Every structure is written in structure tokens, then in C-alpha cells.
CSV table of C-alpha atoms and ligand atoms in Angstrom, one decimal:
chain,number,residue,atom,x,y,z
A,1,MET,CA,-72.5,173.9,-225.0
A,2,THR,CA,-69.9,175.4,-222.7
A,3,VAL,CA,-66.4,174.1,-223.5
A,4,LEU,CA,-63.6,174.3,-220.9
A,5,ILE,CA,-60.2,174.8,-222.5
A,6,THR,CA,-57.4,174.0,-220.2
A,7,GLY,CA,-54.1,175.8,-221.2
A,8,GLY,CA,-56.4,178.1,-223.1
A,9,LEU,CA,-53.9,181.0,-223.1
A,10,GLY,CA,-51.1,178.9,-224.6
A,11,PHE,CA,-50.1,178.8,-228.3
A,12,ILE,CA,-52.5,176.1,-229.5
A,13,GLY,CA,-55.1,176.8,-226.8
A,14,SER,CA,-55.5,180.5,-227.6
A,15,HIS,CA,-56.0,179.9,-231.4
A,16,THR,CA,-58.5,177.1,-230.6
A,17,VAL,CA,-60.5,179.4,-228.3
A,18,VAL,CA,-60.9,181.9,-231.1
A,19,ASP,CA,-62.0,179.2,-233.6
A,20,LEU,CA,-64.5,177.7,-231.0
A,21,ILE,CA,-66.1,181.1,-230.5
A,22,GLU,CA,-66.3,181.8,-234.2
A,23,GLN,CA,-68.1,178.5,-234.5
A,24,GLY,CA,-70.6,179.4,-231.9
A,25,TYR,CA,-69.3,177.7,-228.8
A,26,ASP,CA,-69.3,179.3,-225.4
A,27,CYS,CA,-65.9,178.9,-223.7
A,28,VAL,CA,-64.3,179.0,-220.3
A,29,ILE,CA,-60.5,179.4,-220.2
A,30,LEU,CA,-58.4,177.8,-217.5
A,31,ASP,CA,-54.6,178.5,-217.3
A,32,ASN,CA,-52.0,178.6,-214.6
A,33,LEU,CA,-50.0,181.3,-216.5
A,34,SER,CA,-46.8,179.4,-216.0
A,35,ARG,CA,-45.9,179.5,-219.7
A,36,THR,CA,-48.0,182.4,-221.0
A,37,THR,CA,-49.2,185.9,-220.0
A,38,ILE,CA,-52.7,187.3,-219.2
A,39,ASP,CA,-52.5,189.7,-222.1
A,40,VAL,CA,-53.1,186.8,-224.4
A,41,LEU,CA,-56.7,186.8,-223.0
A,42,GLU,CA,-57.0,190.5,-224.0
A,43,LYS,CA,-55.8,189.6,-227.5
A,44,ILE,CA,-58.4,186.8,-227.8
A,45,GLU,CA,-61.2,189.1,-226.6
A,46,LEU,CA,-60.1,191.7,-229.1
A,47,ILE,CA,-60.3,189.2,-232.0
A,48,VAL,CA,-63.7,187.8,-231.0
A,49,GLN,CA,-65.0,191.1,-229.7
A,50,ARG,CA,-66.4,189.7,-226.4
A,51,LYS,CA,-65.3,188.9,-222.9
A,52,ILE,CA,-64.3,185.3,-222.1
A,53,PRO,CA,-64.5,183.8,-218.6
A,54,PHE,CA,-61.0,183.0,-217.4
A,55,MET,CA,-59.9,181.2,-214.2
A,56,LYS,CA,-56.3,181.0,-213.1
A,57,VAL,CA,-56.1,177.4,-211.8
A,58,ASN,CA,-53.3,175.0,-210.9
A,59,MET,CA,-54.7,171.7,-212.1
A,60,LEU,CA,-52.6,169.8,-209.5
A,61,GLU,CA,-55.1,171.3,-207.0
A,62,SER,CA,-58.3,169.3,-207.3
A,63,GLN,CA,-60.5,171.6,-205.3
A,64,ALA,CA,-59.5,174.6,-207.5
A,65,LEU,CA,-60.4,172.5,-210.5
A,66,ARG,CA,-63.7,171.4,-209.0
A,67,ASN,CA,-64.6,175.0,-208.4
A,68,VAL,CA,-64.5,175.6,-212.2
A,69,PHE,CA,-67.1,172.9,-212.7
A,70,THR,CA,-69.2,174.2,-209.9
A,71,GLN,CA,-69.2,177.7,-211.2
A,72,TYR,CA,-69.8,176.9,-214.9
A,73,ASP,CA,-72.0,174.4,-216.7
A,74,ILE,CA,-69.2,172.7,-218.5
A,75,THR,CA,-70.4,170.1,-221.1
A,76,SER,CA,-67.0,169.2,-222.7
A,77,VAL,CA,-63.3,169.8,-222.3
A,78,ILE,CA,-60.3,170.4,-224.6
A,79,HIS,CA,-57.3,169.7,-222.5
A,80,PHE,CA,-54.1,171.5,-223.6
A,81,ALA,CA,-52.5,172.3,-220.2
A,82,GLY,CA,-49.1,170.6,-219.8
A,83,PHE,CA,-45.4,171.0,-220.5
A,84,LYS,CA,-44.3,170.2,-224.1
A,85,SER,CA,-40.5,170.5,-224.4
A,86,VAL,CA,-38.7,167.3,-225.3
A,87,GLY,CA,-35.3,168.7,-224.1
A,88,GLU,CA,-36.7,170.0,-220.8
A,89,SER,CA,-38.4,166.7,-220.2
A,90,VAL,CA,-35.1,164.8,-220.4
A,91,GLN,CA,-33.6,167.2,-217.9
A,92,ASN,CA,-36.6,167.2,-215.5
A,93,PRO,CA,-38.6,164.0,-216.1
A,94,LEU,CA,-40.3,164.1,-212.7
A,95,VAL,CA,-41.7,167.6,-213.3
A,96,TYR,CA,-43.1,166.3,-216.6
A,97,TYR,CA,-44.6,163.2,-215.1
A,98,GLN,CA,-46.2,165.1,-212.2
A,99,THR,CA,-47.5,168.0,-214.3
A,100,ASN,CA,-48.7,166.1,-217.3
A,101,LEU,CA,-50.0,163.0,-215.7
A,102,ILE,CA,-51.5,164.1,-212.4
A,103,SER,CA,-53.2,167.2,-213.8
A,104,THR,CA,-54.9,165.0,-216.4
A,105,LEU,CA,-55.9,162.4,-213.8
A,106,ASN,CA,-57.4,165.2,-211.6
A,107,LEU,CA,-59.3,166.5,-214.6
A,108,ILE,CA,-60.8,163.1,-215.6
A,109,ASP,CA,-61.8,162.5,-211.9
A,110,ILE,CA,-63.7,165.8,-211.8
A,111,MET,CA,-65.2,165.4,-215.2
A,112,GLN,CA,-66.5,162.0,-214.0
A,113,GLU,CA,-67.9,163.6,-210.8
A,114,PHE,CA,-69.8,166.2,-212.9
A,115,ASP,CA,-70.8,163.7,-215.5
A,116,VAL,CA,-68.9,165.5,-218.2
A,117,LYS,CA,-67.8,162.8,-220.7
A,118,LYS,CA,-66.5,164.6,-223.8
A,119,LEU,CA,-62.8,165.2,-224.0
A,120,VAL,CA,-60.4,166.3,-226.7
A,121,PHE,CA,-56.9,165.5,-225.6
A,122,SER,CA,-53.7,167.2,-226.7
A,123,SER,CA,-51.4,164.4,-227.8
A,124,SER,CA,-48.4,164.5,-230.2
A,125,ALA,CA,-46.8,162.8,-233.2
A,126,THR,CA,-43.9,162.0,-230.9
A,127,VAL,CA,-45.9,158.9,-229.8
A,128,TYR,CA,-44.9,157.3,-233.1
A,129,GLY,CA,-41.3,157.2,-232.1
A,130,ASP,CA,-38.8,156.1,-234.7
A,131,LEU,CA,-40.5,152.8,-235.6
A,132,HIS,CA,-42.1,153.6,-238.9
A,133,ILE,CA,-41.5,154.8,-242.5
A,134,PRO,CA,-43.9,157.8,-243.0
A,135,PRO,CA,-46.7,158.6,-243.7
A,136,LEU,CA,-47.7,157.7,-240.2
A,137,ARG,CA,-51.2,156.2,-239.6
A,138,GLU,CA,-53.0,156.3,-236.3
A,139,ASP,CA,-53.2,152.4,-236.0
A,140,LEU,CA,-49.4,151.9,-236.1
A,141,PRO,CA,-47.6,150.6,-233.0
A,142,LEU,CA,-46.5,153.4,-230.7
A,143,LYS,CA,-43.2,154.1,-228.9
A,144,ALA,CA,-42.0,157.1,-226.9
A,145,LEU,CA,-38.4,158.2,-227.0
A,146,ASN,CA,-38.3,160.7,-224.2
A,147,PRO,CA,-40.2,161.6,-221.0
A,148,TYR,CA,-42.4,164.1,-222.7
A,149,GLY,CA,-43.4,161.6,-225.3
A,150,ARG,CA,-43.9,159.0,-222.6
A,151,THR,CA,-46.4,161.2,-220.7
A,152,LYS,CA,-48.4,161.5,-223.9
A,153,LEU,CA,-48.3,157.8,-224.6
A,154,ILE,CA,-49.2,156.9,-221.1
A,155,LEU,CA,-52.2,159.3,-221.1
A,156,GLU,CA,-53.4,158.0,-224.4
A,157,GLU,CA,-53.5,154.5,-222.9
A,158,ILE,CA,-55.2,155.7,-219.7
A,159,LEU,CA,-57.9,157.4,-221.7
A,160,CYS,CA,-58.5,154.4,-223.9
A,161,ASP,CA,-58.7,152.2,-220.8
A,162,LEU,CA,-61.2,154.6,-219.3
A,163,VAL,CA,-63.4,154.3,-222.4
A,164,SER,CA,-63.1,150.5,-222.4
A,165,SER,CA,-64.4,150.6,-218.8
A,166,ASP,CA,-67.2,153.1,-219.4
A,167,ASN,CA,-68.5,153.5,-223.0
A,168,SER,CA,-70.4,156.7,-222.1
A,169,TRP,CA,-67.1,158.6,-222.6
A,170,SER,CA,-66.2,160.2,-226.0
A,171,ILE,CA,-62.5,161.0,-226.3
A,172,ALA,CA,-60.4,162.3,-229.2
A,173,LEU,CA,-56.6,162.0,-229.0
A,174,MET,CA,-55.1,164.7,-231.2
A,175,ARG,CA,-51.6,163.9,-232.5
A,176,TYR,CA,-49.9,167.1,-233.6
A,177,PHE,CA,-47.1,167.1,-236.1
A,178,ASN,CA,-45.2,170.4,-236.2
A,179,PRO,CA,-47.4,173.4,-235.5
A,180,ILE,CA,-45.9,176.8,-236.7
A,181,GLY,CA,-47.3,180.1,-237.8
A,182,ALA,CA,-49.6,182.6,-236.0
A,183,HIS,CA,-53.1,184.0,-236.1
A,184,LYS,CA,-53.9,186.0,-239.3
A,185,THR,CA,-54.5,189.1,-237.3
A,186,GLY,CA,-50.9,189.1,-235.9
A,187,LEU,CA,-52.4,189.3,-232.4
A,188,LEU,CA,-51.7,185.7,-231.3
A,189,GLY,CA,-48.6,183.5,-231.8
A,190,GLU,CA,-46.0,181.4,-230.1
A,191,LEU,CA,-44.6,183.1,-227.1
A,192,PRO,CA,-40.9,182.1,-226.7
A,193,PHE,CA,-41.0,181.5,-223.0
A,194,GLY,CA,-37.7,180.2,-221.7
A,195,ILE,CA,-35.3,178.7,-224.2
A,196,PRO,CA,-37.4,177.8,-227.2
A,197,ASN,CA,-36.6,174.3,-228.4
A,198,ASN,CA,-38.5,174.3,-231.6
A,199,LEU,CA,-37.2,175.3,-235.0
A,200,MET,CA,-39.5,178.2,-235.9
A,201,PRO,CA,-39.0,180.2,-232.6
A,202,HIS,CA,-35.2,179.9,-233.1
A,203,LEU,CA,-35.5,180.9,-236.8
A,204,LEU,CA,-37.6,184.0,-235.9
A,205,LYS,CA,-35.0,185.0,-233.2
A,206,VAL,CA,-32.3,185.0,-235.9
A,207,ALA,CA,-34.5,186.8,-238.4
A,208,ILE,CA,-35.4,189.6,-235.9
A,209,GLY,CA,-31.8,190.0,-235.0
A,210,GLU,CA,-31.8,188.7,-231.5
A,211,THR,CA,-29.4,185.8,-232.2
A,212,SER,CA,-26.8,185.7,-234.9
A,213,LYS,CA,-27.1,182.3,-236.5
A,214,LEU,CA,-29.5,179.4,-236.7
A,215,GLN,CA,-28.0,176.0,-235.9
A,216,ILE,CA,-29.2,173.3,-238.2
A,217,PHE,CA,-29.0,170.0,-236.2
A,218,GLY,CA,-27.5,167.7,-238.8
A,219,GLY,CA,-26.9,168.2,-242.6
A,220,ASP,CA,-26.0,164.6,-243.5
A,221,TYR,CA,-29.2,162.7,-243.1
A,222,ASP,CA,-30.4,160.5,-246.0
A,223,THR,CA,-32.8,163.2,-247.4
A,224,GLU,CA,-32.8,165.4,-250.5
A,225,ASP,CA,-30.7,168.1,-248.9
A,226,GLY,CA,-29.3,166.3,-245.8
A,227,SER,CA,-31.6,168.0,-243.3
A,228,CYS,CA,-34.6,166.4,-241.5
A,229,ILE,CA,-38.1,166.5,-242.9
A,230,ARG,CA,-41.2,167.5,-240.9
A,231,ASP,CA,-44.9,167.9,-241.5
A,232,PHE,CA,-45.3,171.6,-240.6
A,233,ILE,CA,-49.0,172.6,-240.0
A,234,HIS,CA,-50.4,176.1,-239.6
A,235,ILE,CA,-51.5,176.8,-236.1
A,236,MET,CA,-54.9,177.9,-237.4
A,237,ASP,CA,-55.4,174.6,-239.1
A,238,LEU,CA,-54.4,172.8,-235.9
A,239,ALA,CA,-57.0,174.9,-234.0
A,240,SER,CA,-59.8,174.1,-236.5
A,241,GLY,CA,-58.9,170.4,-236.2
A,242,HIS,CA,-59.8,170.5,-232.5
A,243,VAL,CA,-63.2,172.1,-233.2
A,244,ARG,CA,-64.0,169.5,-235.7
A,245,ALA,CA,-63.0,166.8,-233.2
A,246,LEU,CA,-65.4,168.4,-230.6
A,247,ASP,CA,-68.2,168.3,-233.2
A,248,TYR,CA,-67.4,164.6,-233.9
A,249,LEU,CA,-67.6,163.8,-230.2
A,250,LYS,CA,-71.2,165.1,-230.1
A,251,LYS,CA,-72.2,162.1,-232.2
A,252,ASN,CA,-69.6,159.5,-231.4
A,253,ALA,CA,-68.6,157.6,-228.2
A,254,GLY,CA,-65.3,155.8,-227.9
A,255,CYS,CA,-61.6,156.7,-228.0
A,256,GLU,CA,-60.2,157.7,-231.4
A,257,ALA,CA,-56.7,159.1,-232.3
A,258,PHE,CA,-56.4,161.7,-235.1
A,259,ASN,CA,-53.3,163.0,-236.8
A,260,LEU,CA,-53.2,166.7,-237.3
A,261,GLY,CA,-50.8,167.4,-240.1
A,262,THR,CA,-50.8,168.4,-243.8
A,263,GLY,CA,-49.5,165.1,-245.1
A,264,ILE,CA,-46.7,167.0,-246.8
A,265,GLY,CA,-43.1,166.9,-245.6
A,266,TYR,CA,-40.7,169.8,-246.0
A,267,SER,CA,-37.0,169.8,-245.0
A,268,VAL,CA,-35.6,172.2,-242.4
A,269,LEU,CA,-33.6,173.9,-245.2
A,270,LYS,CA,-36.7,174.1,-247.4
A,271,LEU,CA,-38.4,176.0,-244.6
A,272,ILE,CA,-35.5,178.5,-244.4
A,273,ASP,CA,-35.7,178.9,-248.2
A,274,THR,CA,-39.5,179.5,-248.0
A,275,PHE,CA,-39.1,182.0,-245.2
A,276,LYS,CA,-36.7,184.0,-247.5
A,277,GLU,CA,-39.1,183.8,-250.5
A,278,VAL,CA,-41.9,185.1,-248.3
A,279,THR,CA,-40.1,187.7,-246.2
A,280,GLY,CA,-37.0,188.6,-248.2
A,281,ILE,CA,-34.9,187.7,-245.1
A,282,LYS,CA,-32.1,185.2,-245.7
A,283,VAL,CA,-31.6,183.6,-242.3
A,284,PRO,CA,-27.9,182.9,-241.6
A,285,PHE,CA,-27.4,179.3,-240.5
A,286,GLU,CA,-24.6,176.8,-239.8
A,287,ILE,CA,-24.8,173.0,-239.9
A,288,ALA,CA,-24.2,171.7,-236.4
A,289,ASN,CA,-24.1,168.2,-235.0
A,290,ARG,CA,-27.2,166.0,-235.1
A,291,ARG,CA,-29.6,166.5,-232.1
A,292,GLU,CA,-30.0,163.4,-229.9
A,293,GLY,CA,-33.4,161.8,-230.4
A,294,ASP,CA,-34.3,163.5,-233.7
A,295,ILE,CA,-36.1,161.3,-236.2
A,296,VAL,CA,-35.2,161.9,-239.9
A,297,VAL,CA,-38.7,162.1,-241.5
A,298,SER,CA,-42.0,162.8,-239.8
A,299,ILE,CA,-45.1,163.1,-242.1
A,300,ALA,CA,-48.7,162.4,-241.2
A,301,ASP,CA,-51.2,160.2,-243.0
A,302,VAL,CA,-54.2,162.6,-242.7
A,303,THR,CA,-56.9,160.3,-244.2
A,304,LYS,CA,-58.6,159.6,-240.9
A,305,ALA,CA,-59.2,163.2,-239.9
A,306,GLU,CA,-60.3,164.0,-243.5
A,307,THR,CA,-62.9,161.2,-243.5
A,308,LEU,CA,-64.2,161.1,-239.9
A,309,LEU,CA,-63.8,164.8,-239.0
A,310,GLY,CA,-64.3,166.3,-242.5
A,311,TRP,CA,-61.1,168.3,-241.7
A,312,LYS,CA,-58.2,169.1,-244.0
A,313,ALA,CA,-55.4,171.7,-243.5
A,314,LYS,CA,-55.8,174.6,-245.8
A,315,TYR,CA,-52.8,176.8,-245.3
A,316,ASN,CA,-49.4,176.2,-247.0
A,317,LEU,CA,-45.8,176.6,-245.9
A,318,SER,CA,-45.7,180.2,-247.3
A,319,ASP,CA,-48.7,181.1,-245.2
A,320,MET,CA,-47.0,179.7,-242.1
A,321,CYS,CA,-43.9,181.7,-242.7
A,322,GLU,CA,-45.7,184.9,-243.5
A,323,ASP,CA,-48.0,184.7,-240.4
A,324,ALA,CA,-45.1,183.7,-238.1
A,325,TRP,CA,-43.1,186.7,-239.3
A,326,ASN,CA,-46.0,189.1,-239.0
A,327,TRP,CA,-46.6,187.9,-235.4
A,328,GLU,CA,-42.8,188.3,-234.6
A,329,LEU,CA,-42.8,191.9,-236.0
A,330,ASN,CA,-46.0,192.8,-234.0
A,331,ARG,CA,-44.6,191.2,-230.8
A,332,LYS,CA,-41.3,193.1,-231.2
A,333,ARG,CA,-43.2,196.4,-231.7
A,334,GLY,CA,-45.3,195.7,-228.6
A,335,GLU,CA,-42.2,195.1,-226.4
B,401,LIG,C1,-37.8,170.2,-236.0
B,401,LIG,C2,-36.6,169.9,-236.8
B,401,LIG,C3,-34.6,169.6,-235.5
B,401,LIG,C4,-34.4,173.6,-233.8
B,401,LIG,C5,-41.1,168.5,-231.3
B,401,LIG,C6,-41.8,167.5,-230.4
B,401,LIG,C7,-43.2,167.3,-230.9
B,401,LIG,C8,-43.9,168.6,-231.1
B,401,LIG,C9,-43.1,169.6,-232.0
B,401,LIG,C10,-45.2,169.0,-229.1
B,401,LIG,C11,-35.6,168.9,-236.2
B,401,LIG,C12,-34.5,170.9,-236.3
B,401,LIG,C13,-34.8,172.5,-234.5
B,401,LIG,C14,-33.2,174.3,-234.2
B,401,LIG,C15,-32.9,172.7,-236.0
B,401,LIG,N1,-44.1,169.2,-229.8
B,401,LIG,N2,-34.0,172.1,-235.6
B,401,LIG,N3,-32.5,173.8,-235.3
B,401,LIG,O1,-38.5,167.8,-232.7
B,401,LIG,O2,-39.9,167.7,-234.8
B,401,LIG,O3,-41.0,168.0,-232.6
B,401,LIG,O4,-41.8,169.7,-231.4
B,401,LIG,O5,-46.2,168.4,-229.4
B,401,LIG,O6,-43.9,166.5,-230.0
B,401,LIG,O7,-41.2,166.3,-230.5
B,401,LIG,O8,-39.7,169.8,-233.6
B,401,LIG,O9,-39.0,172.2,-234.1
B,401,LIG,O10,-37.8,170.9,-232.2
B,401,LIG,O11,-37.4,170.3,-234.6
B,401,LIG,O12,-32.2,172.3,-236.9
B,401,LIG,O13,-32.7,175.3,-233.6
B,401,LIG,O14,-35.8,171.1,-236.8
B,401,LIG,O15,-33.3,168.9,-235.5
B,401,LIG,O16,-35.1,168.2,-237.3
B,401,LIG,P1,-39.6,168.2,-233.4
B,401,LIG,P2,-38.5,170.9,-233.6
């Protein structure tokens, strides 16, 4: 059972590779290194105490991608590679459509050519748009609010059409809520490449002293403390959800979407409070204007992943803050 992990040196990919190996899978990592660095491979190998085959590949080049399947006996794929910033996608929509759509279409083509029909696809809770009152279930109507979300929605539909046309495929669509935290060893975490858009990288930059104040985008929402509410999930829980999905695909054909969240919502201000409780650091912040496109509350219904995958998040918000801070301190020491 050799699993190809595209984007395997990224934040979610690297944590998933570690979990896959610990569960007995053989892995091949593919990455173009556009949003990560090769030393992430060394950190993974240090954690799992073995060498891992790695290939630097631009998935827009079909022949380079084909070479991976020629060189290794790939039996399934977890596809993380792609761009993931909402803000960046609004500024550069064509780059997002080309990167996220064409690389995935190339991958499916070559999987078909080599008769590899098990795929775990990296989707996102962003496909739920602002249509529904949480908790969000997988069978709800979907709506994308930005080019990034539209790439995920379009790809989900392409993959489901593929399964409808050929029932020998087994595909899991993983809808992430808000992944934060880092590996318990402190060796892996979120690399703040470019301008981080997400809350936790910004919070950590303030906590470590690189920026002076955290901007809270909106303090007058109709929530308990006026800030938005999110379903934060530990990156290690997110990783194990992918491994359970791969196990599920061994026995199940078809195309199924799964929420990966905790089912618990915490406000932005509650996250800041928890970070202080755990680390002793009171992160200075100011309430700024609302951010265009933000939804007020995003919380997963996690019933389906629990019942079909036998998966449930086990880390809490304090674990997420503790591990994120431990990673940030290690990263700073290593600079
Ligand atoms: C969370 C909350 C912000 C930064 C996005 C994607 C989603 C997934 C995760 C890929 C919001 C507030 C943020 C800051 C703030 N990505 N915030 N100050 O927007 O929920 O989800 O990232 O799969 O698909 O949509 O995450 O971390 O950007 O924002 O107040 O400096 O934190 O307004 O309420 P989001 P986020």
C-alpha cells in the first residue's frame, strides 16, 4: 500500500505523512516547494526515524507527474497540493483556477492511466458559504463565496461526476474547518509563508514580538462577545482524519464528503483568552473593521466522520494553543 501525498511538505500534508507512516503505510511525498521548504522532509524523517521518498514535481507538468507513477507502485493518493488563501485568491483568481483545477485534473488523468482509483481530496468548509445555520452537515446545499472556495466546490463536483461515470473510483472529500496547532514534537507546524491570512499565524507573530498588535476583524457580530465563532481543530486530529478516510476507501467505492472539525465553536476572543491561560502571554489586540466575506459562525456537524470513519477529534483548544506556541518558539530558535 504505497500512498502518494501531493503537497506532502505542507502544513496538513506533513502531519498526515507522519500519521500514515505511524499507521504502517508506505509513502511517497510530492511537492513543488512553492509554499514550503525541503527541511520539512528532514523533520518528518526525524520524527518517523526513516527516509521517505520525495519528488519535487510541478503538477501542471503531466510528464513529471507520470514519472512518479512509473517510478513507484502507487495504490492511492491523498491530494493536498494547491493554494489555500481566500484573500490571495480574490487578488489572483486565474492563478488559483489554473493551479488548483489543472493540477487536480492532471492527477486524475494519470491515476486513471495507472488504474489508481483511491483518492482523498483536500476540500474545505468554505464550500458551505453563508447559506446555513451551524452545525453544518455534509448534505447541505453548497455555495462558494470566493475564487478559492469556488476551486474547491468545482473540484468536488468534478470528482463526484467522475465517480458517477465510473463506480470503480473511491473518493473522500475532506472539508476542513479551522486547522491550528502543531505536531506534539514541536518539529512540524504552519510555516508563515508570505503574508499569513489566518488567525493563528497572525496571533503567533504578535505573541513572539514580530508584530505589535493583533487586528480582530469585527467586534460587533451577533455572538456572545461580538467576535466571529470558528470550529478550530488540532492539525494532528485533521491528519488522523485523512488516514481514517484512506482506510475507509479500502472497503468503500463512491464519492463521500466528510467534515473534519470538533463540532465545538469558539470565538476569536475566546481563542486569545485560551492562549493566555496556556502560555501566560496576553496578546495585545484591537478591534478593526469586519473582513469582507467572513461568515459569523462556522461549526461542523461531525456525525458522519464519527459513524463512517470511526474518527473523532481528541485534542482541545488548550492543546492547540500549547502546541502552536511550542512550534513558534522552536521555529524562532531555529532561525
Ligand atoms: C478566522 C476568524 C477572521 C485573522 C479560512 C478559509 C478556510 C480555511 C481556513 C483552507 C475570522 C478572524 C483572522 C486576523 C482576525 N482555509 N481573524 N484577525 O476565514 O475562518 O477560514 O481559513 O481550507 O477555507 O476560508 O480562517 O483564520 O482567516 O479567520 O480577527 O488577523 O479570525 O475575521 O473571523 P477562516 P481565518
